[in-house]
Amino acid sequence: MKKPTVITILGATGSIGLNTLDVIGRHPDDFQLFAVTAHSRIDELLSICKRFQPLYAVVGSQAAAETLQTKLQEQHIATEVLFGEAALVDVSEASEVDTVMAAIVGAAGLLPTLAAVKAGKRVLLANKEALVMSGQLFIDAVRESNAQLLPVDSEHNAIFQALPTAVQHNSVSTDFAAHGIAKILLTGSGGPFRETPLADLATQTPAAACAHPNWDMGQKISVDSATMMNKGLEYIEARWLFNCQPQHIEVVLHPQSVIHSMVQYVDGSVIAQLGQPDMRTPIAYCLGYPERLASGVANLDFANMGALTFGQADAARYPCLQLAIDACWHGQAATTALNAANEIAVAAFLQGNIQFGDIAKICESVLTQADMPAITSIEAVLDCDANARRIARSLIPRGQ
């Protein structure tokens, strides 16, 4: 009988984490949950522990840990509660663990994800900031440890599926010419403001920005989709995941979100991955790779699908996308600073302290003001991140 895969889920109460648990729940004999983590969603984590009985649960603070441990004991659940950054690293690199789902949103996911890589795990990468902030360092660690990196983002997962098998085995060292690959086509829906008059963009509300037409996501990533910063971060991520040069990546608007991305070959062929806009598909693909698992996602109904359309992303409508593309080729400090500035700006927007149009302005100002040293260590990454956040906060109107 096949031994179950032992898995840690970083960010278990978020959208990716919950969808991962949904897929795992469909295959109870194939997976054993080692640890689940959440920052402060105690009740949600309690529910997960009650159903899946992981050995460990990790939360952000001692107070949260004490609260959760009490609730677990009251319900006679044996899960042990840990807290803090060191605990996140511990459950990521533990020798018992085979696979780590890296789904903590934002910079907070960098260190535990990197720990899993250095420990040689199979890492299912849903935290794009790990590559945006520390691209070359992260990829060097993958190569040195022989970790297996499988992309969870629907676009990168689609690209991975459309690549030759030989390339999949070492995608971070993809040789485009040797395998006849012309370029990858990174699709994006254009978000909720794709047809909004440009004059009305700047004053859009958080509620409108979070109303994505196709995907059900958290607030931060929904705003990033509205600005298309999400696509910009995915562009940077694709650069590292697939060893790209500028001529190897193109962003294509595809409002229906049916084609999740494509790979174009030198003979004129284009191989696309299609599916419902449901994250359980790429999650199941990564969990089962190289086999395929039932995900619970309905098949596409081609007869009733309607038209699939495509277009170019307008820099005037999506200035954050262009900022990310430029930063990608400017250097590691630029992408680290951009990611940090965006996190601060999006949080301020969601809190009602700045307007939608200010997100791009703050990001651009931080890139102009921040130091851009060569980054050769994780410590330098974190210093650059902290400096960019400080500058971004200084740009939020006082008293807001």
Short mmCIF file of C-alpha atoms in Angstrom, two decimals:
data_model
loop_
_atom_site.label_atom_id
_atom_site.label_comp_id
_atom_site.label_asym_id
_atom_site.label_seq_id
_atom_site.Cartn_x
_atom_site.Cartn_y
_atom_site.Cartn_z
CA MET A 1 0.00 0.00 0.00
CA LYS A 2 1.30 3.44 -0.95
CA LYS A 3 2.58 5.51 1.98
CA PRO A 4 0.57 8.74 2.44
CA THR A 5 2.25 12.05 1.62
CA VAL A 6 2.99 14.03 4.79
CA ILE A 7 2.17 17.69 4.25
CA THR A 8 2.46 21.04 6.01
CA ILE A 9 0.09 23.80 4.90
CA LEU A 10 1.43 27.32 5.47
CA GLY A 11 -1.57 29.67 5.47
CA ALA A 12 -4.24 27.02 6.00
CA THR A 13 -7.14 29.43 6.63
CA GLY A 14 -6.64 31.46 3.45
CA SER A 15 -8.24 30.74 0.09
CA ILE A 16 -5.40 28.50 -1.16
CA GLY A 17 -5.12 26.70 2.16
CA LEU A 18 -8.84 25.95 2.35
CA ASN A 19 -8.90 24.74 -1.25
CA THR A 20 -5.91 22.51 -0.50
CA LEU A 21 -7.76 21.01 2.43
CA ASP A 22 -10.79 20.46 0.20
CA VAL A 23 -8.69 18.43 -2.25
CA ILE A 24 -6.91 16.52 0.53
CA GLY A 25 -10.26 15.73 2.09
CA ARG A 26 -11.23 13.97 -1.14
CA HIS A 27 -8.19 11.69 -0.84
CA PRO A 28 -7.90 10.85 2.87
CA ASP A 29 -5.74 7.78 2.33
CA ASP A 30 -3.20 9.67 0.22
CA PHE A 31 -2.29 12.54 2.57
CA GLN A 32 -1.39 12.97 6.22
CA LEU A 33 -1.49 16.49 7.65
CA PHE A 34 1.61 17.28 9.71
CA ALA A 35 1.00 20.96 10.44
CA VAL A 36 -1.33 23.82 9.59
CA THR A 37 -0.62 27.49 10.18
CA ALA A 38 -2.62 30.70 10.46
CA HIS A 39 -1.79 34.10 11.87
CA SER A 40 -4.84 34.84 14.00
CA ARG A 41 -7.91 33.01 12.65
CA ILE A 42 -8.31 30.81 15.72
CA ASP A 43 -11.84 29.52 15.14
CA GLU A 44 -11.08 28.56 11.53
CA LEU A 45 -7.91 26.77 12.60
CA LEU A 46 -9.81 24.97 15.36
CA SER A 47 -12.28 23.67 12.80
CA ILE A 48 -9.44 22.43 10.59
CA CYS A 49 -7.74 20.69 13.51
CA LYS A 50 -11.00 19.04 14.52
CA ARG A 51 -11.48 17.55 11.07
CA PHE A 52 -7.92 16.72 10.00
CA GLN A 53 -6.12 16.13 13.34
CA PRO A 54 -2.70 17.56 12.36
CA LEU A 55 0.18 17.04 14.77
CA TYR A 56 0.85 20.78 14.99
CA ALA A 57 -0.92 24.10 14.53
CA VAL A 58 1.10 27.32 14.34
CA VAL A 59 -0.25 30.80 15.07
CA GLY A 60 1.24 34.28 15.17
CA SER A 61 1.36 35.09 18.88
CA GLN A 62 1.60 33.49 22.30
CA ALA A 63 -1.84 34.81 23.23
CA ALA A 64 -3.39 33.25 20.13
CA ALA A 65 -1.57 30.00 20.84
CA GLU A 66 -2.90 29.84 24.40
CA THR A 67 -6.44 30.52 23.22
CA LEU A 68 -6.29 27.83 20.54
CA GLN A 69 -4.66 25.28 22.84
CA THR A 70 -7.45 25.77 25.40
CA LYS A 71 -10.13 25.30 22.76
CA LEU A 72 -8.41 22.16 21.44
CA GLN A 73 -8.14 20.65 24.91
CA GLU A 74 -11.80 21.37 25.59
CA GLN A 75 -12.67 19.31 22.51
CA HIS A 76 -10.07 16.61 23.30
CA ILE A 77 -8.07 17.29 20.13
CA ALA A 78 -4.41 16.29 20.49
CA THR A 79 -2.93 18.88 18.09
CA GLU A 80 -0.01 20.74 19.70
CA VAL A 81 0.00 24.52 19.26
CA LEU A 82 3.17 26.52 18.46
CA PHE A 83 3.60 30.20 17.69
CA GLY A 84 5.93 32.63 15.95
CA GLU A 85 8.24 32.76 12.96
CA ALA A 86 10.64 30.11 14.29
CA ALA A 87 7.75 27.65 14.58
CA LEU A 88 6.75 28.33 10.97
CA VAL A 89 10.27 27.44 9.91
CA ASP A 90 10.29 24.32 12.10
CA VAL A 91 7.12 22.81 10.60
CA SER A 92 8.37 23.65 7.10
CA GLU A 93 11.73 21.91 7.39
CA ALA A 94 10.75 19.03 9.71
CA SER A 95 12.23 15.71 8.61
CA GLU A 96 8.81 14.01 8.70
CA VAL A 97 7.40 16.36 6.05
CA ASP A 98 7.39 15.44 2.35
CA THR A 99 5.47 18.38 0.90
CA VAL A 100 4.93 22.00 1.93
CA MET A 101 2.07 24.09 0.56
CA ALA A 102 3.48 27.63 0.74
CA ALA A 103 0.34 29.76 0.83
CA ILE A 104 1.08 32.52 3.34
CA VAL A 105 0.24 35.80 1.63
CA GLY A 106 2.92 38.47 1.43
CA ALA A 107 6.45 38.84 2.72
CA ALA A 108 5.62 36.84 5.88
CA GLY A 109 5.80 33.67 3.82
CA LEU A 110 9.38 34.15 2.64
CA LEU A 111 11.39 32.59 5.47
CA PRO A 112 9.31 29.42 6.04
CA THR A 113 9.06 28.83 2.29
CA LEU A 114 12.83 29.22 1.92
CA ALA A 115 13.32 26.85 4.87
CA ALA A 116 11.26 24.20 3.08
CA VAL A 117 13.35 24.68 -0.06
CA LYS A 118 16.65 24.40 1.81
CA ALA A 119 15.38 21.21 3.45
CA GLY A 120 14.83 19.69 0.00
CA LYS A 121 11.05 19.38 0.23
CA ARG A 122 8.53 19.29 -2.56
CA VAL A 123 7.36 22.90 -2.35
CA LEU A 124 3.99 23.85 -3.81
CA LEU A 125 4.55 27.55 -4.35
CA ALA A 126 1.50 29.76 -3.93
CA ASN A 127 3.43 32.58 -2.21
CA LYS A 128 4.68 34.62 -5.16
CA GLU A 129 6.45 37.09 -2.88
CA ALA A 130 9.11 34.46 -2.11
CA LEU A 131 10.38 34.78 -5.69
CA VAL A 132 9.56 38.46 -6.08
CA MET A 133 11.61 39.34 -3.01
CA SER A 134 14.50 36.89 -3.28
CA GLY A 135 14.47 35.50 -6.82
CA GLN A 136 18.08 34.52 -7.48
CA LEU A 137 18.75 33.55 -3.86
CA PHE A 138 15.61 31.43 -3.84
CA ILE A 139 16.40 29.68 -7.12
CA ASP A 140 20.00 29.08 -6.05
CA ALA A 141 18.66 27.39 -2.91
CA VAL A 142 16.34 25.19 -5.05
CA ARG A 143 19.28 24.07 -7.18
CA GLU A 144 21.58 23.44 -4.23
CA SER A 145 19.05 21.41 -2.20
CA ASN A 146 17.41 19.57 -5.11
CA ALA A 147 14.04 20.69 -3.80
CA GLN A 148 11.15 20.19 -6.20
CA LEU A 149 9.34 23.45 -6.96
CA LEU A 150 5.80 23.15 -8.34
CA PRO A 151 3.89 26.38 -9.09
CA VAL A 152 0.36 26.66 -7.71
CA ASP A 153 -0.68 30.00 -9.24
CA SER A 154 -3.09 29.06 -12.01
CA GLU A 155 -1.02 30.88 -14.66
CA HIS A 156 2.33 29.38 -13.73
CA ASN A 157 0.76 25.98 -13.23
CA ALA A 158 -0.71 26.24 -16.73
CA ILE A 159 2.69 27.11 -18.18
CA PHE A 160 4.27 24.21 -16.28
CA GLN A 161 1.66 21.80 -17.68
CA ALA A 162 2.28 23.06 -21.23
CA LEU A 163 6.06 22.54 -21.06
CA PRO A 164 7.84 19.38 -22.25
CA THR A 165 8.26 16.71 -19.56
CA ALA A 166 12.04 17.09 -19.69
CA VAL A 167 11.71 20.78 -18.88
CA GLN A 168 9.26 20.13 -16.03
CA HIS A 169 11.92 18.12 -14.22
CA ASN A 170 14.12 21.23 -13.96
CA SER A 171 12.00 24.19 -15.00
CA VAL A 172 14.12 26.73 -13.10
CA SER A 173 16.90 26.03 -15.62
CA THR A 174 14.72 26.02 -18.75
CA ASP A 175 16.71 26.28 -21.99
CA PHE A 176 14.18 27.84 -24.37
CA ALA A 177 16.23 27.30 -27.54
CA ALA A 178 17.11 23.68 -26.78
CA HIS A 179 13.45 22.75 -26.41
CA GLY A 180 12.04 24.85 -29.24
CA ILE A 181 10.18 27.22 -26.90
CA ALA A 182 9.59 30.71 -28.30
CA LYS A 183 7.90 32.33 -25.28
CA ILE A 184 5.34 31.96 -22.55
CA LEU A 185 2.04 33.82 -22.75
CA LEU A 186 0.87 34.91 -19.32
CA THR A 187 -2.88 35.53 -19.35
CA GLY A 188 -4.82 37.88 -17.09
CA SER A 189 -8.52 38.74 -16.92
CA GLY A 190 -7.95 42.48 -16.57
CA GLY A 191 -9.87 42.53 -13.29
CA PRO A 192 -13.10 44.38 -12.47
CA PHE A 193 -12.00 47.69 -14.05
CA ARG A 194 -11.06 46.39 -17.50
CA GLU A 195 -13.76 48.51 -19.16
CA THR A 196 -14.09 51.28 -16.58
CA PRO A 197 -13.49 54.75 -18.09
CA LEU A 198 -9.93 55.86 -17.30
CA ALA A 199 -11.22 59.07 -15.77
CA ASP A 200 -13.16 57.03 -13.17
CA LEU A 201 -10.36 54.66 -12.15
CA ALA A 202 -8.66 56.73 -9.48
CA THR A 203 -11.71 56.91 -7.20
CA GLN A 204 -12.87 53.29 -7.27
CA THR A 205 -13.79 51.88 -3.86
CA PRO A 206 -12.33 48.87 -2.03
CA ALA A 207 -15.63 47.03 -2.47
CA ALA A 208 -15.52 47.55 -6.22
CA ALA A 209 -11.85 46.56 -6.42
CA CYS A 210 -12.52 43.32 -4.53
CA ALA A 211 -15.43 42.31 -6.78
CA HIS A 212 -13.39 40.17 -9.21
CA PRO A 213 -15.53 38.99 -12.13
CA ASN A 214 -14.12 35.44 -12.27
CA TRP A 215 -12.18 34.45 -9.15
CA ASP A 216 -13.14 34.25 -5.46
CA MET A 217 -10.03 35.51 -3.64
CA GLY A 218 -8.90 37.37 -0.54
CA GLN A 219 -8.99 41.17 -0.36
CA LYS A 220 -5.31 41.85 -0.94
CA ILE A 221 -4.97 39.66 -4.02
CA SER A 222 -8.30 40.97 -5.33
CA VAL A 223 -7.01 44.55 -5.21
CA ASP A 224 -3.77 43.39 -6.86
CA SER A 225 -5.87 41.88 -9.64
CA ALA A 226 -7.73 45.16 -10.07
CA THR A 227 -4.45 47.09 -10.47
CA MET A 228 -2.88 44.13 -12.31
CA MET A 229 0.01 44.30 -9.87
CA ASN A 230 -0.85 40.65 -9.34
CA LYS A 231 0.01 40.00 -12.98
CA GLY A 232 3.17 42.04 -12.59
CA LEU A 233 4.25 39.94 -9.62
CA GLU A 234 3.41 36.82 -11.63
CA TYR A 235 5.57 38.17 -14.46
CA ILE A 236 8.50 38.48 -12.02
CA GLU A 237 7.76 35.04 -10.63
CA ALA A 238 7.65 33.52 -14.13
CA ARG A 239 11.06 35.01 -14.88
CA TRP A 240 12.56 32.93 -12.07
CA LEU A 241 10.38 29.83 -12.33
CA PHE A 242 11.17 29.32 -16.00
CA ASN A 243 14.60 30.97 -16.42
CA CYS A 244 13.23 33.68 -18.73
CA GLN A 245 14.77 36.62 -20.53
CA PRO A 246 12.63 39.66 -21.51
CA GLN A 247 11.82 38.23 -24.93
CA HIS A 248 10.43 35.07 -23.35
CA ILE A 249 7.39 36.55 -21.54
CA GLU A 250 4.30 38.31 -22.87
CA VAL A 251 1.20 39.37 -20.90
CA VAL A 252 -2.12 38.82 -22.71
CA LEU A 253 -5.55 39.97 -21.53
CA HIS A 254 -8.10 37.17 -21.54
CA PRO A 255 -11.30 38.30 -19.78
CA GLN A 256 -12.97 34.88 -19.55
CA SER A 257 -10.17 33.26 -17.46
CA VAL A 258 -10.68 29.94 -19.26
CA ILE A 259 -7.19 29.73 -20.77
CA HIS A 260 -4.92 30.05 -17.77
CA SER A 261 -1.73 30.58 -19.79
CA MET A 262 0.05 29.27 -22.88
CA VAL A 263 3.44 28.26 -24.25
CA GLN A 264 4.34 29.22 -27.81
CA TYR A 265 6.85 27.09 -29.71
CA VAL A 266 9.16 27.98 -32.58
CA ASP A 267 7.19 25.86 -35.06
CA GLY A 268 4.11 28.03 -34.58
CA SER A 269 2.36 25.71 -32.14
CA VAL A 270 0.74 27.16 -29.03
CA ILE A 271 -0.13 24.80 -26.18
CA ALA A 272 -2.70 26.16 -23.74
CA GLN A 273 -4.08 24.84 -20.46
CA LEU A 274 -7.82 25.40 -20.04
CA GLY A 275 -10.11 24.88 -17.10
CA GLN A 276 -12.68 26.40 -14.78
CA PRO A 277 -11.47 29.40 -12.73
CA ASP A 278 -11.11 27.20 -9.65
CA MET A 279 -7.84 26.93 -7.71
CA ARG A 280 -8.52 23.31 -6.81
CA THR A 281 -7.37 22.31 -10.31
CA PRO A 282 -3.76 23.55 -10.04
CA ILE A 283 -3.65 22.52 -6.36
CA ALA A 284 -4.69 18.96 -7.22
CA TYR A 285 -2.18 18.88 -10.07
CA CYS A 286 0.65 19.82 -7.69
CA LEU A 287 -0.48 17.50 -4.90
CA GLY A 288 -0.61 14.50 -7.22
CA TYR A 289 2.21 15.30 -9.66
CA PRO A 290 3.05 13.50 -11.90
CA GLU A 291 -0.27 11.71 -11.45
CA ARG A 292 -3.60 13.52 -11.60
CA LEU A 293 -6.11 13.63 -8.75
CA ALA A 294 -9.84 14.30 -8.78
CA SER A 295 -10.22 17.90 -7.59
CA GLY A 296 -13.97 18.32 -7.37
CA VAL A 297 -13.90 20.87 -10.21
CA ALA A 298 -16.52 20.55 -12.95
CA ASN A 299 -15.38 19.93 -16.51
CA LEU A 300 -15.62 22.71 -19.06
CA ASP A 301 -18.75 22.70 -21.19
CA PHE A 302 -17.32 23.72 -24.55
CA ALA A 303 -20.68 23.72 -26.32
CA ASN A 304 -21.96 26.47 -24.05
CA MET A 305 -18.74 28.28 -23.25
CA GLY A 306 -19.13 31.23 -25.59
CA ALA A 307 -16.37 33.28 -27.17
CA LEU A 308 -12.82 33.48 -25.84
CA THR A 309 -11.30 36.91 -26.40
CA PHE A 310 -7.83 38.41 -26.02
CA GLY A 311 -6.20 41.82 -25.92
CA GLN A 312 -3.23 43.87 -24.80
CA ALA A 313 -2.82 45.34 -21.34
CA ASP A 314 -2.88 49.14 -21.51
CA ALA A 315 -0.12 50.76 -19.41
CA ALA A 316 -2.35 53.80 -18.80
CA ARG A 317 -5.03 51.57 -17.27
CA TYR A 318 -2.59 49.29 -15.46
CA PRO A 319 0.46 51.35 -14.40
CA CYS A 320 1.28 48.85 -11.64
CA LEU A 321 1.80 46.13 -14.25
CA GLN A 322 4.31 48.26 -16.12
CA LEU A 323 6.10 49.16 -12.87
CA ALA A 324 6.52 45.45 -12.13
CA ILE A 325 7.76 44.59 -15.61
CA ASP A 326 10.34 47.37 -15.44
CA ALA A 327 11.41 46.38 -11.93
CA CYS A 328 11.80 42.76 -13.00
CA TRP A 329 14.75 43.60 -15.23
CA HIS A 330 16.14 46.40 -13.06
CA GLY A 331 17.31 44.10 -10.26
CA GLN A 332 16.38 42.27 -7.08
CA ALA A 333 16.23 45.40 -4.92
CA ALA A 334 13.66 46.94 -7.27
CA THR A 335 11.27 43.98 -7.13
CA THR A 336 11.69 43.66 -3.34
CA ALA A 337 10.97 47.37 -2.85
CA LEU A 338 8.01 47.27 -5.23
CA ASN A 339 6.42 44.34 -3.42
CA ALA A 340 6.86 46.03 -0.04
CA ALA A 341 5.46 49.34 -1.26
CA ASN A 342 2.47 47.62 -2.82
CA GLU A 343 1.63 45.76 0.40
CA ILE A 344 1.63 49.01 2.36
CA ALA A 345 -0.34 50.89 -0.30
CA VAL A 346 -2.99 48.18 -0.71
CA ALA A 347 -3.48 47.96 3.05
CA ALA A 348 -3.92 51.76 3.20
CA PHE A 349 -6.43 51.61 0.34
CA LEU A 350 -8.46 48.85 2.00
CA GLN A 351 -8.51 50.93 5.19
CA GLY A 352 -9.86 53.92 3.27
CA ASN A 353 -6.73 56.04 3.80
CA ILE A 354 -5.79 56.49 0.13
CA GLN A 355 -7.59 56.31 -3.20
CA PHE A 356 -7.28 53.48 -5.70
CA GLY A 357 -5.17 55.63 -8.02
CA ASP A 358 -2.70 56.33 -5.22
CA ILE A 359 -1.52 52.71 -5.10
CA ALA A 360 0.53 53.07 -8.29
CA LYS A 361 1.74 56.52 -7.28
CA ILE A 362 3.08 55.27 -3.95
CA CYS A 363 4.76 52.29 -5.59
CA GLU A 364 6.43 54.52 -8.18
CA SER A 365 7.58 56.99 -5.51
CA VAL A 366 9.14 54.24 -3.42
CA LEU A 367 11.04 52.91 -6.42
CA THR A 368 12.33 56.43 -7.02
CA GLN A 369 13.35 57.09 -3.41
CA ALA A 370 14.55 53.69 -2.15
CA ASP A 371 18.19 52.62 -2.21
CA MET A 372 18.85 49.91 -4.79
CA PRO A 373 21.93 48.03 -3.53
CA ALA A 374 23.05 44.67 -4.87
CA ILE A 375 21.29 41.98 -2.82
CA THR A 376 23.38 38.95 -1.93
CA SER A 377 21.73 37.65 1.26
CA ILE A 378 18.33 37.16 2.84
CA GLU A 379 19.31 39.74 5.45
CA ALA A 380 19.80 42.28 2.65
CA VAL A 381 16.41 41.33 1.21
CA LEU A 382 14.73 41.96 4.56
CA ASP A 383 16.58 45.27 5.01
CA CYS A 384 15.48 46.42 1.55
CA ASP A 385 11.92 45.34 2.32
CA ALA A 386 11.88 47.23 5.63
CA ASN A 387 13.30 50.39 4.06
CA ALA A 388 10.72 50.37 1.28
CA ARG A 389 7.91 49.90 3.79
CA ARG A 390 9.19 52.85 5.81
CA ILE A 391 9.19 55.07 2.74
CA ALA A 392 5.75 53.85 1.67
CA ARG A 393 4.28 54.57 5.11
CA SER A 394 5.72 58.06 4.99
CA LEU A 395 3.73 58.65 1.81
CA ILE A 396 0.39 57.78 3.41
CA PRO A 397 -1.35 61.07 4.36
CA ARG A 398 -0.80 62.00 8.01
CA GLY A 399 -3.74 61.67 10.32
CA GLN A 400 -5.33 59.00 8.16
#
